[in-house]
């Protein structure tokens, strides 16, 4: 017999075994391409002709998977993106993402060469930072952040001399200038007037600079809630619910939308809360579903406890199932003890006991024929029932953004 040149432990079975587990074999995220395209079309329908989408794909595109989502957005004609940091921008470039990638946050000076090498655009987060960027000595593309009231980052809007000085810096190519609204999700009259003042302050600054010969092109202001609440709905001619500028006519809406908008959460077909989403659910389609497998079904007899800490004891004979997802996947532990549930065969299975790191136990007593290998829907639809990320957020006392961005890297992300 011929001598084999691979290690003797390797047998034929190993060679034929798949290299990786099936992406739907434990816990996974399914992404709906049509829903993403629908949301992009809906957002475009609200924008003036020349205004470009610059979606926020930071934090793994709100947990969806930054590369998958950005590639698809490229195919849909989107050519500008916002990320939080240089490493997120590099990941997109290495995956072949085309167009402008704006880093919204801080990049340390030791990483400035990466901005150049990966053609990333950096936000000027304050004036001293602009000088540091300029001192790097090679051309860096920037958008100037302007602080109109959020007081997080950006040059204060009244400091027009500093902003003008950034335009004059030799090594900075200023491609844009923007501000961020901090209460555009609110219909409270005080918040509406705060928002209005932020927008007016931004344009006062831009007009002053323009008078001084600064071009101020590439302006942007609005994120998700700004697009929904401040722009008129051209398709339905509906008066905007939270118009800060009175009833914006075409001109005001052009000014508000400016040259780009930066939608994040709305692009994924959800909003900060379920209550907000209920107002817009006819226009938006959630992109993400979260699913896992039933690993084991077993009886739990009256008087027996389940899970860590003996927090739950059966009052009657039950049937329970272990599901292959836990807080290590981003399923919030606050959903323990019956607060949350999953859907199996189109029915609701309440979570019993404490959610574990990798597994969760659910009550399947009222669902016939549950068996190992069945799919459990954690976010998404099953039959006539649906669990939304917004509902989970409300159950946990947080916003949808936090639930989605908490979805762990070990979840497989696939198009459905
Ligand atoms: C995250 C972020 C956005 C997107 O916000 P959404 O509310 O999710 O639309 C837009 N602009 C800036 C500056 C951001 O940090």
Short mmCIF file of C-alpha atoms and ligand atoms in Angstrom, two decimals:
data_model
loop_
_atom_site.label_atom_id
_atom_site.label_comp_id
_atom_site.label_asym_id
_atom_site.label_seq_id
_atom_site.Cartn_x
_atom_site.Cartn_y
_atom_site.Cartn_z
CA UNK A 1 0.00 0.00 0.00
CA UNK A 2 1.20 3.52 -0.80
CA UNK A 3 2.46 5.68 2.00
CA UNK A 4 0.11 8.54 2.88
CA UNK A 5 1.71 11.96 3.24
CA UNK A 6 -0.85 13.35 5.65
CA UNK A 7 -0.85 12.69 9.40
CA UNK A 8 -1.97 9.20 10.33
CA UNK A 9 -4.75 10.50 12.66
CA UNK A 10 -6.53 12.03 9.69
CA UNK A 11 -9.00 9.46 8.46
CA UNK A 12 -11.29 9.61 5.48
CA UNK A 13 -14.27 10.71 7.55
CA UNK A 14 -12.42 13.85 8.72
CA UNK A 15 -11.44 14.76 5.20
CA UNK A 16 -15.01 14.62 4.00
CA UNK A 17 -16.40 16.52 7.01
CA UNK A 18 -17.52 20.09 6.27
CA UNK A 19 -14.99 22.74 7.28
CA UNK A 20 -17.54 24.88 9.06
CA UNK A 21 -20.89 24.19 10.70
CA UNK A 22 -23.99 25.14 8.75
CA UNK A 23 -24.79 28.81 9.36
CA UNK A 24 -28.26 27.90 10.63
CA UNK A 25 -27.12 25.17 13.00
CA UNK A 26 -27.12 27.09 16.29
CA UNK A 27 -28.09 30.78 16.57
CA UNK A 28 -28.12 33.13 13.63
CA UNK A 29 -29.30 36.40 12.11
CA UNK A 30 -31.29 36.37 8.87
CA UNK A 31 -31.23 39.55 6.83
CA UNK A 32 -33.98 40.45 4.36
CA UNK A 33 -32.57 42.04 1.18
CA UNK A 34 -35.98 43.16 -0.05
CA UNK A 35 -36.69 44.89 3.26
CA UNK A 36 -33.41 46.80 3.03
CA UNK A 37 -34.16 47.85 -0.56
CA UNK A 38 -37.66 48.88 0.49
CA UNK A 39 -36.35 51.06 3.34
CA UNK A 40 -33.75 52.68 1.08
CA UNK A 41 -36.47 53.47 -1.49
CA UNK A 42 -38.73 54.85 1.22
CA UNK A 43 -35.99 57.14 2.55
CA UNK A 44 -35.11 58.31 -0.95
CA UNK A 45 -38.78 59.12 -1.57
CA UNK A 46 -38.60 61.61 1.31
CA UNK A 47 -35.46 63.38 0.11
CA UNK A 48 -35.01 66.16 -2.40
CA UNK A 49 -33.44 65.04 -5.68
CA UNK A 50 -29.81 66.01 -5.01
CA UNK A 51 -29.63 64.77 -1.40
CA UNK A 52 -27.53 61.64 -0.87
CA UNK A 53 -27.96 58.88 1.66
CA UNK A 54 -24.95 58.44 3.94
CA UNK A 55 -26.13 55.51 6.07
CA UNK A 56 -24.68 54.85 9.50
CA UNK A 57 -23.20 51.35 9.34
CA UNK A 58 -21.28 51.73 12.61
CA UNK A 59 -21.33 49.00 15.28
CA UNK A 60 -21.62 46.24 12.65
CA UNK A 61 -24.47 48.11 10.94
CA UNK A 62 -26.40 48.11 14.21
CA UNK A 63 -25.61 44.43 14.73
CA UNK A 64 -26.74 43.37 11.24
CA UNK A 65 -23.21 42.90 9.83
CA UNK A 66 -21.45 45.94 8.38
CA UNK A 67 -19.89 44.25 5.35
CA UNK A 68 -23.05 42.43 4.26
CA UNK A 69 -25.20 45.53 4.63
CA UNK A 70 -22.72 47.94 3.05
CA UNK A 71 -22.12 45.68 0.03
CA UNK A 72 -25.84 45.51 -0.56
CA UNK A 73 -26.13 49.28 -0.13
CA UNK A 74 -23.37 49.74 -2.72
CA UNK A 75 -25.46 47.62 -5.09
CA UNK A 76 -28.46 49.85 -4.34
CA UNK A 77 -26.41 52.84 -5.44
CA UNK A 78 -25.41 54.14 -2.01
CA UNK A 79 -21.92 55.61 -2.16
CA UNK A 80 -21.39 57.24 1.24
CA UNK A 81 -21.22 55.67 4.66
CA UNK A 82 -20.72 56.71 8.29
CA UNK A 83 -18.75 54.57 10.73
CA UNK A 84 -17.66 55.18 14.30
CA UNK A 85 -13.93 54.57 14.06
CA UNK A 86 -11.00 53.79 11.77
CA UNK A 87 -11.12 50.02 12.30
CA UNK A 88 -14.72 49.93 11.08
CA UNK A 89 -13.76 51.90 7.98
CA UNK A 90 -10.81 49.62 7.27
CA UNK A 91 -13.02 46.53 7.53
CA UNK A 92 -15.30 48.00 4.86
CA UNK A 93 -12.42 48.98 2.56
CA UNK A 94 -10.87 45.52 2.88
CA UNK A 95 -14.23 44.06 1.86
CA UNK A 96 -14.19 46.24 -1.27
CA UNK A 97 -16.77 48.84 -0.25
CA UNK A 98 -16.76 51.78 -2.66
CA UNK A 99 -17.38 55.44 -1.99
CA UNK A 100 -16.89 57.87 0.82
CA UNK A 101 -16.50 56.49 4.36
CA UNK A 102 -16.81 59.12 7.10
CA UNK A 103 -15.47 58.36 10.58
CA UNK A 104 -17.82 60.12 13.01
CA UNK A 105 -15.61 59.70 16.08
CA UNK A 106 -12.05 60.21 17.28
CA UNK A 107 -9.04 58.71 15.52
CA UNK A 108 -5.79 58.87 17.50
CA UNK A 109 -2.83 60.61 15.81
CA UNK A 110 -0.86 57.35 15.63
CA UNK A 111 -3.61 56.06 13.32
CA UNK A 112 -3.61 59.05 10.93
CA UNK A 113 -1.62 57.06 8.31
CA UNK A 114 -4.57 54.65 8.13
CA UNK A 115 -6.87 57.49 7.08
CA UNK A 116 -4.63 58.10 4.11
CA UNK A 117 -3.97 54.43 3.27
CA UNK A 118 -7.63 53.40 3.38
CA UNK A 119 -9.10 56.63 1.92
CA UNK A 120 -11.15 57.32 5.03
CA UNK A 121 -12.71 60.71 5.74
CA UNK A 122 -12.23 61.99 9.29
CA UNK A 123 -14.58 64.17 11.31
CA UNK A 124 -12.95 67.31 12.70
CA UNK A 125 -14.12 66.90 16.27
CA UNK A 126 -12.77 70.22 17.56
CA UNK A 127 -10.31 72.92 16.58
CA UNK A 128 -7.17 71.55 18.33
CA UNK A 129 -7.89 68.23 16.63
CA UNK A 130 -8.02 69.94 13.22
CA UNK A 131 -4.54 71.30 13.89
CA UNK A 132 -3.27 67.85 14.83
CA UNK A 133 -4.73 66.42 11.63
CA UNK A 134 -3.13 69.20 9.62
CA UNK A 135 0.23 68.63 11.34
CA UNK A 136 0.25 65.06 10.02
CA UNK A 137 1.58 66.75 6.92
CA UNK A 138 -0.24 64.79 4.23
CA UNK A 139 -3.64 65.42 2.71
CA UNK A 140 -6.50 64.11 4.82
CA UNK A 141 -10.13 64.33 3.76
CA UNK A 142 -12.40 65.68 6.49
CA UNK A 143 -15.93 66.76 7.30
CA UNK A 144 -16.11 69.47 9.95
CA UNK A 145 -18.31 68.58 12.91
CA UNK A 146 -20.21 71.59 14.26
CA UNK A 147 -21.67 71.67 17.76
CA UNK A 148 -25.07 73.36 17.69
CA UNK A 149 -26.27 72.16 21.09
CA UNK A 150 -25.53 68.51 21.69
CA UNK A 151 -22.16 69.40 23.22
CA UNK A 152 -20.52 66.08 22.44
CA UNK A 153 -18.13 66.77 19.57
CA UNK A 154 -17.77 69.47 16.91
CA UNK A 155 -16.49 73.03 16.85
CA UNK A 156 -18.95 75.34 18.61
CA UNK A 157 -21.11 76.94 15.91
CA UNK A 158 -20.44 80.53 17.00
CA UNK A 159 -16.69 80.05 16.53
CA UNK A 160 -16.82 80.81 12.83
CA UNK A 161 -13.21 82.02 12.81
CA UNK A 162 -12.01 78.58 13.91
CA UNK A 163 -14.19 76.90 11.30
CA UNK A 164 -12.91 79.25 8.60
CA UNK A 165 -9.36 78.50 9.73
CA UNK A 166 -9.98 74.77 9.20
CA UNK A 167 -11.00 75.50 5.60
CA UNK A 168 -7.68 77.27 5.14
CA UNK A 169 -5.55 74.46 6.58
CA UNK A 170 -3.13 73.31 3.94
CA UNK A 171 -3.34 69.56 4.45
CA UNK A 172 -7.06 69.24 5.07
CA UNK A 173 -9.43 68.65 2.17
CA UNK A 174 -12.78 69.75 3.61
CA UNK A 175 -15.44 67.72 1.77
CA UNK A 176 -18.31 68.39 4.16
CA UNK A 177 -19.65 70.11 7.27
CA UNK A 178 -22.36 68.80 9.56
CA UNK A 179 -24.14 68.96 12.85
CA UNK A 180 -26.12 66.43 14.88
CA UNK A 181 -29.56 67.01 16.41
CA UNK A 182 -30.03 65.68 19.94
CA UNK A 183 -33.83 65.78 20.35
CA UNK A 184 -35.30 65.31 16.86
CA UNK A 185 -37.13 62.21 18.11
CA UNK A 186 -39.23 64.28 20.50
CA UNK A 187 -42.52 66.08 19.90
CA UNK A 188 -42.29 68.01 23.18
CA UNK A 189 -42.65 71.73 22.34
CA UNK A 190 -39.42 72.60 24.23
CA UNK A 191 -37.52 69.97 22.28
CA UNK A 192 -39.03 71.11 19.01
CA UNK A 193 -37.84 74.64 19.60
CA UNK A 194 -34.42 73.35 20.69
CA UNK A 195 -34.19 71.41 17.41
CA UNK A 196 -35.30 74.46 15.44
CA UNK A 197 -32.59 76.52 17.12
CA UNK A 198 -29.95 73.90 16.32
CA UNK A 199 -30.90 74.01 12.64
CA UNK A 200 -31.01 77.81 12.55
CA UNK A 201 -27.61 78.00 14.28
CA UNK A 202 -26.13 75.63 11.71
CA UNK A 203 -27.37 77.70 8.79
CA UNK A 204 -26.40 81.00 10.44
CA UNK A 205 -22.87 79.60 10.73
CA UNK A 206 -22.89 78.28 7.15
CA UNK A 207 -24.20 81.59 5.74
CA UNK A 208 -21.57 83.58 7.63
CA UNK A 209 -18.82 81.32 6.36
CA UNK A 210 -20.11 81.50 2.82
CA UNK A 211 -19.92 85.30 3.05
CA UNK A 212 -16.28 84.89 4.03
CA UNK A 213 -15.60 82.78 0.97
CA UNK A 214 -15.73 79.32 2.57
CA UNK A 215 -17.61 76.99 0.24
CA UNK A 216 -19.50 74.99 2.93
CA UNK A 217 -20.46 72.28 0.48
CA UNK A 218 -21.39 68.79 1.63
CA UNK A 219 -23.74 69.89 4.41
CA UNK A 220 -25.64 67.40 6.54
CA UNK A 221 -27.85 67.53 9.62
CA UNK A 222 -30.45 64.79 9.77
CA UNK A 223 -30.28 61.26 11.19
CA UNK A 224 -33.24 58.83 11.27
CA UNK A 225 -35.70 60.80 13.36
CA UNK A 226 -34.85 64.04 11.60
CA UNK A 227 -35.70 62.46 8.25
CA UNK A 228 -39.00 61.11 9.56
CA UNK A 229 -40.12 63.98 11.74
CA UNK A 230 -38.76 67.08 10.04
CA UNK A 231 -39.08 66.41 6.33
CA UNK A 232 -42.49 66.55 4.67
CA UNK A 233 -43.78 63.29 3.29
CA UNK A 234 -43.85 64.12 -0.40
CA UNK A 235 -45.55 60.87 -1.38
CA UNK A 236 -48.54 61.41 0.87
CA UNK A 237 -48.46 65.20 1.19
CA UNK A 238 -48.87 64.73 4.90
CA UNK A 239 -48.07 67.62 7.21
CA UNK A 240 -45.05 66.67 9.25
CA UNK A 241 -45.85 65.80 12.84
CA UNK A 242 -42.86 67.58 14.38
CA UNK A 243 -41.93 70.29 11.92
CA UNK A 244 -39.49 72.64 13.66
CA UNK A 245 -39.67 75.24 10.91
CA UNK A 246 -43.41 75.70 10.75
CA UNK A 247 -44.71 73.72 7.81
CA UNK A 248 -41.66 73.28 5.66
CA UNK A 249 -42.24 74.16 2.05
CA UNK A 250 -40.00 72.68 -0.64
CA UNK A 251 -37.24 75.17 -0.01
CA UNK A 252 -37.03 74.56 3.72
CA UNK A 253 -37.05 70.85 3.16
CA UNK A 254 -34.14 71.22 0.70
CA UNK A 255 -32.21 73.15 3.32
CA UNK A 256 -33.01 70.60 6.03
CA UNK A 257 -32.10 67.57 3.98
CA UNK A 258 -29.05 69.48 2.68
CA UNK A 259 -26.49 67.45 0.70
CA UNK A 260 -26.56 64.23 2.70
CA UNK A 261 -28.64 62.59 5.42
CA UNK A 262 -27.25 60.05 7.90
CA UNK A 263 -29.94 57.44 8.58
CA UNK A 264 -29.03 54.67 11.01
CA UNK A 265 -31.78 52.83 12.82
CA UNK A 266 -34.51 53.65 10.26
CA UNK A 267 -32.54 52.02 7.45
CA UNK A 268 -32.85 48.71 9.28
CA UNK A 269 -36.63 49.13 9.31
CA UNK A 270 -37.01 49.76 13.03
CA UNK A 271 -36.96 52.76 15.38
CA UNK A 272 -35.82 53.46 18.92
CA UNK A 273 -39.00 52.13 20.46
CA UNK A 274 -41.94 50.01 19.40
CA UNK A 275 -44.27 52.95 20.08
CA UNK A 276 -42.38 55.05 17.53
CA UNK A 277 -42.28 52.20 15.05
CA UNK A 278 -46.04 51.71 15.30
CA UNK A 279 -46.44 55.19 13.74
CA UNK A 280 -44.25 54.25 10.77
CA UNK A 281 -44.74 50.52 10.40
CA UNK A 282 -46.60 50.87 7.10
CA UNK A 283 -43.52 52.52 5.59
CA UNK A 284 -40.71 50.42 7.08
CA UNK A 285 -39.79 46.75 6.98
CA UNK A 286 -37.47 45.20 9.59
CA UNK A 287 -34.33 43.79 7.97
CA UNK A 288 -33.26 41.49 10.79
CA UNK A 289 -34.60 38.26 12.26
CA UNK A 290 -32.86 36.37 15.07
CA UNK A 291 -33.28 32.62 15.29
CA UNK A 292 -31.96 29.63 17.20
CA UNK A 293 -32.54 25.88 17.45
CA UNK A 294 -34.33 23.72 19.96
CA UNK A 295 -31.59 21.53 21.44
CA UNK A 296 -33.60 19.32 23.76
CA UNK A 297 -37.18 18.83 24.93
CA UNK A 298 -37.92 17.31 28.34
CA UNK A 299 -40.57 17.09 31.03
CA UNK A 300 -40.46 19.27 34.14
CA UNK A 301 -42.60 17.81 36.90
CA UNK A 302 -44.57 19.85 39.43
CA UNK A 303 -42.25 21.02 42.21
CA UNK A 304 -39.03 20.81 40.15
CA UNK A 305 -36.87 23.88 39.51
CA UNK A 306 -35.25 24.95 36.27
CA UNK A 307 -31.96 26.70 35.55
CA UNK A 308 -29.44 28.67 37.60
CA UNK A 309 -30.39 30.03 41.00
CA UNK A 310 -33.59 27.98 41.30
CA UNK A 311 -35.61 31.09 40.44
CA UNK A 312 -38.48 29.15 38.90
CA UNK A 313 -40.27 26.04 40.14
CA UNK A 314 -42.94 24.24 38.13
CA UNK A 315 -46.43 24.53 39.63
CA UNK A 316 -47.73 21.74 37.42
CA UNK A 317 -46.25 19.18 35.07
CA UNK A 318 -44.76 20.93 32.07
CA UNK A 319 -42.77 20.37 28.93
CA UNK A 320 -39.71 22.57 28.51
CA UNK A 321 -37.15 23.07 25.77
CA UNK A 322 -33.54 24.25 25.79
CA UNK A 323 -32.90 26.74 22.98
CA UNK A 324 -29.40 27.42 21.59
CA UNK A 325 -29.06 31.11 22.35
CA UNK A 326 -28.15 33.04 25.48
CA UNK A 327 -26.88 36.33 26.80
CA UNK A 328 -23.50 35.51 25.25
CA UNK A 329 -25.26 36.00 21.92
CA UNK A 330 -26.78 39.29 23.02
CA UNK A 331 -30.15 38.00 24.24
CA UNK A 332 -30.65 40.37 27.20
CA UNK A 333 -30.66 38.57 30.55
CA UNK A 334 -33.45 40.95 31.64
CA UNK A 335 -35.83 38.80 29.58
CA UNK A 336 -35.43 35.98 32.13
CA UNK A 337 -38.25 34.75 34.32
CA UNK A 338 -41.09 34.94 31.82
CA UNK A 339 -40.53 38.54 30.74
CA UNK A 340 -39.49 37.43 27.27
CA UNK A 341 -40.48 34.60 25.00
CA UNK A 342 -39.58 32.94 21.70
CA UNK A 343 -41.83 31.70 18.91
CA UNK A 344 -41.93 28.03 17.94
CA UNK A 345 -44.33 26.66 15.28
CA UNK A 346 -46.17 30.01 15.27
CA UNK A 347 -46.82 29.91 19.03
CA UNK A 348 -45.37 31.70 21.99
CA UNK A 349 -42.98 29.87 24.34
CA UNK A 350 -42.26 31.97 27.47
CA UNK A 351 -38.72 31.99 28.83
CA UNK A 352 -38.56 30.18 32.19
CA UNK A 353 -35.84 30.63 34.78
CA UNK A 354 -32.69 32.60 34.06
CA UNK A 355 -31.25 33.05 30.59
CA UNK A 356 -27.82 31.33 30.52
CA UNK A 357 -24.77 32.46 28.53
CA UNK A 358 -25.35 30.05 25.65
CA UNK A 359 -28.78 28.54 26.24
CA UNK A 360 -32.27 29.56 27.26
CA UNK A 361 -35.05 27.37 28.61
CA UNK A 362 -38.59 27.95 27.39
CA UNK A 363 -42.00 26.55 28.28
CA UNK A 364 -43.40 24.54 25.36
CA UNK A 365 -46.24 22.89 27.29
CA UNK A 366 -48.89 24.45 25.05
CA UNK A 367 -47.07 23.78 21.77
CA UNK A 368 -47.53 20.28 20.35
CA UNK A 369 -44.75 18.23 18.76
CA UNK A 370 -41.74 20.39 19.61
CA UNK A 371 -38.53 18.49 18.98
CA UNK A 372 -34.78 18.95 18.85
CA UNK A 373 -33.78 20.75 15.66
CA UNK A 374 -36.90 22.91 15.47
CA UNK A 375 -36.36 26.62 14.88
CA UNK A 376 -37.11 29.15 17.61
CA UNK A 377 -37.68 32.75 16.49
CA UNK A 378 -36.27 35.26 18.98
CA UNK A 379 -36.81 38.38 16.84
CA UNK A 380 -39.09 38.11 13.80
CA UNK A 381 -42.25 36.34 12.70
CA UNK A 382 -43.53 32.82 13.08
CA UNK A 383 -47.02 32.13 11.76
CA UNK A 384 -49.23 35.03 12.74
CA UNK A 385 -47.04 36.10 15.68
CA UNK A 386 -44.16 38.52 15.73
CA UNK A 387 -41.54 39.58 18.28
CA UNK A 388 -39.85 42.87 17.41
CA UNK A 389 -36.54 44.26 18.56
CA UNK A 390 -38.52 47.28 19.77
CA UNK A 391 -40.68 45.11 22.06
CA UNK A 392 -37.57 43.51 23.53
CA UNK A 393 -36.07 46.97 24.05
CA UNK A 394 -39.17 48.12 25.89
CA UNK A 395 -39.16 44.98 28.04
CA UNK A 396 -35.55 45.77 28.95
CA UNK A 397 -36.06 49.49 29.53
CA UNK A 398 -33.73 50.50 26.71
CA UNK A 399 -33.79 51.53 23.04
CA UNK A 400 -33.78 49.23 20.02
CA UNK A 401 -30.28 50.45 19.08
CA UNK A 402 -28.82 48.86 22.22
CA UNK A 403 -30.54 45.51 21.66
CA UNK A 404 -29.34 45.32 18.04
CA UNK A 405 -25.77 46.51 18.62
CA UNK A 406 -25.52 43.99 21.48
CA UNK A 407 -25.98 41.04 19.09
CA UNK A 408 -22.75 39.10 19.40
CA UNK A 409 -20.11 38.44 16.72
CA UNK A 410 -20.53 34.68 17.12
CA UNK A 411 -24.01 34.83 15.58
CA UNK A 412 -23.90 33.89 11.91
CA UNK A 413 -25.26 36.58 9.64
CA UNK A 414 -26.89 35.48 6.41
CA UNK A 415 -29.32 36.75 3.79
CA UNK A 416 -32.61 34.91 4.15
C1 LIG B 1 -25.19 57.18 14.98
C2 LIG B 1 -25.28 58.46 14.31
C3 LIG B 1 -26.23 58.66 13.29
C4 LIG B 1 -27.32 57.68 12.97
O1 LIG B 1 -28.27 57.79 14.00
P1 LIG B 1 -29.74 57.12 13.94
O2 LIG B 1 -30.47 57.79 15.03
O3 LIG B 1 -29.57 55.67 14.17
O4 LIG B 1 -30.27 57.41 12.59
C5 LIG B 1 -26.17 59.86 12.59
N1 LIG B 1 -25.25 60.81 12.90
C6 LIG B 1 -24.37 60.66 13.89
C7 LIG B 1 -23.40 61.76 14.18
C8 LIG B 1 -24.37 59.49 14.64
O5 LIG B 1 -23.49 59.35 15.64
#
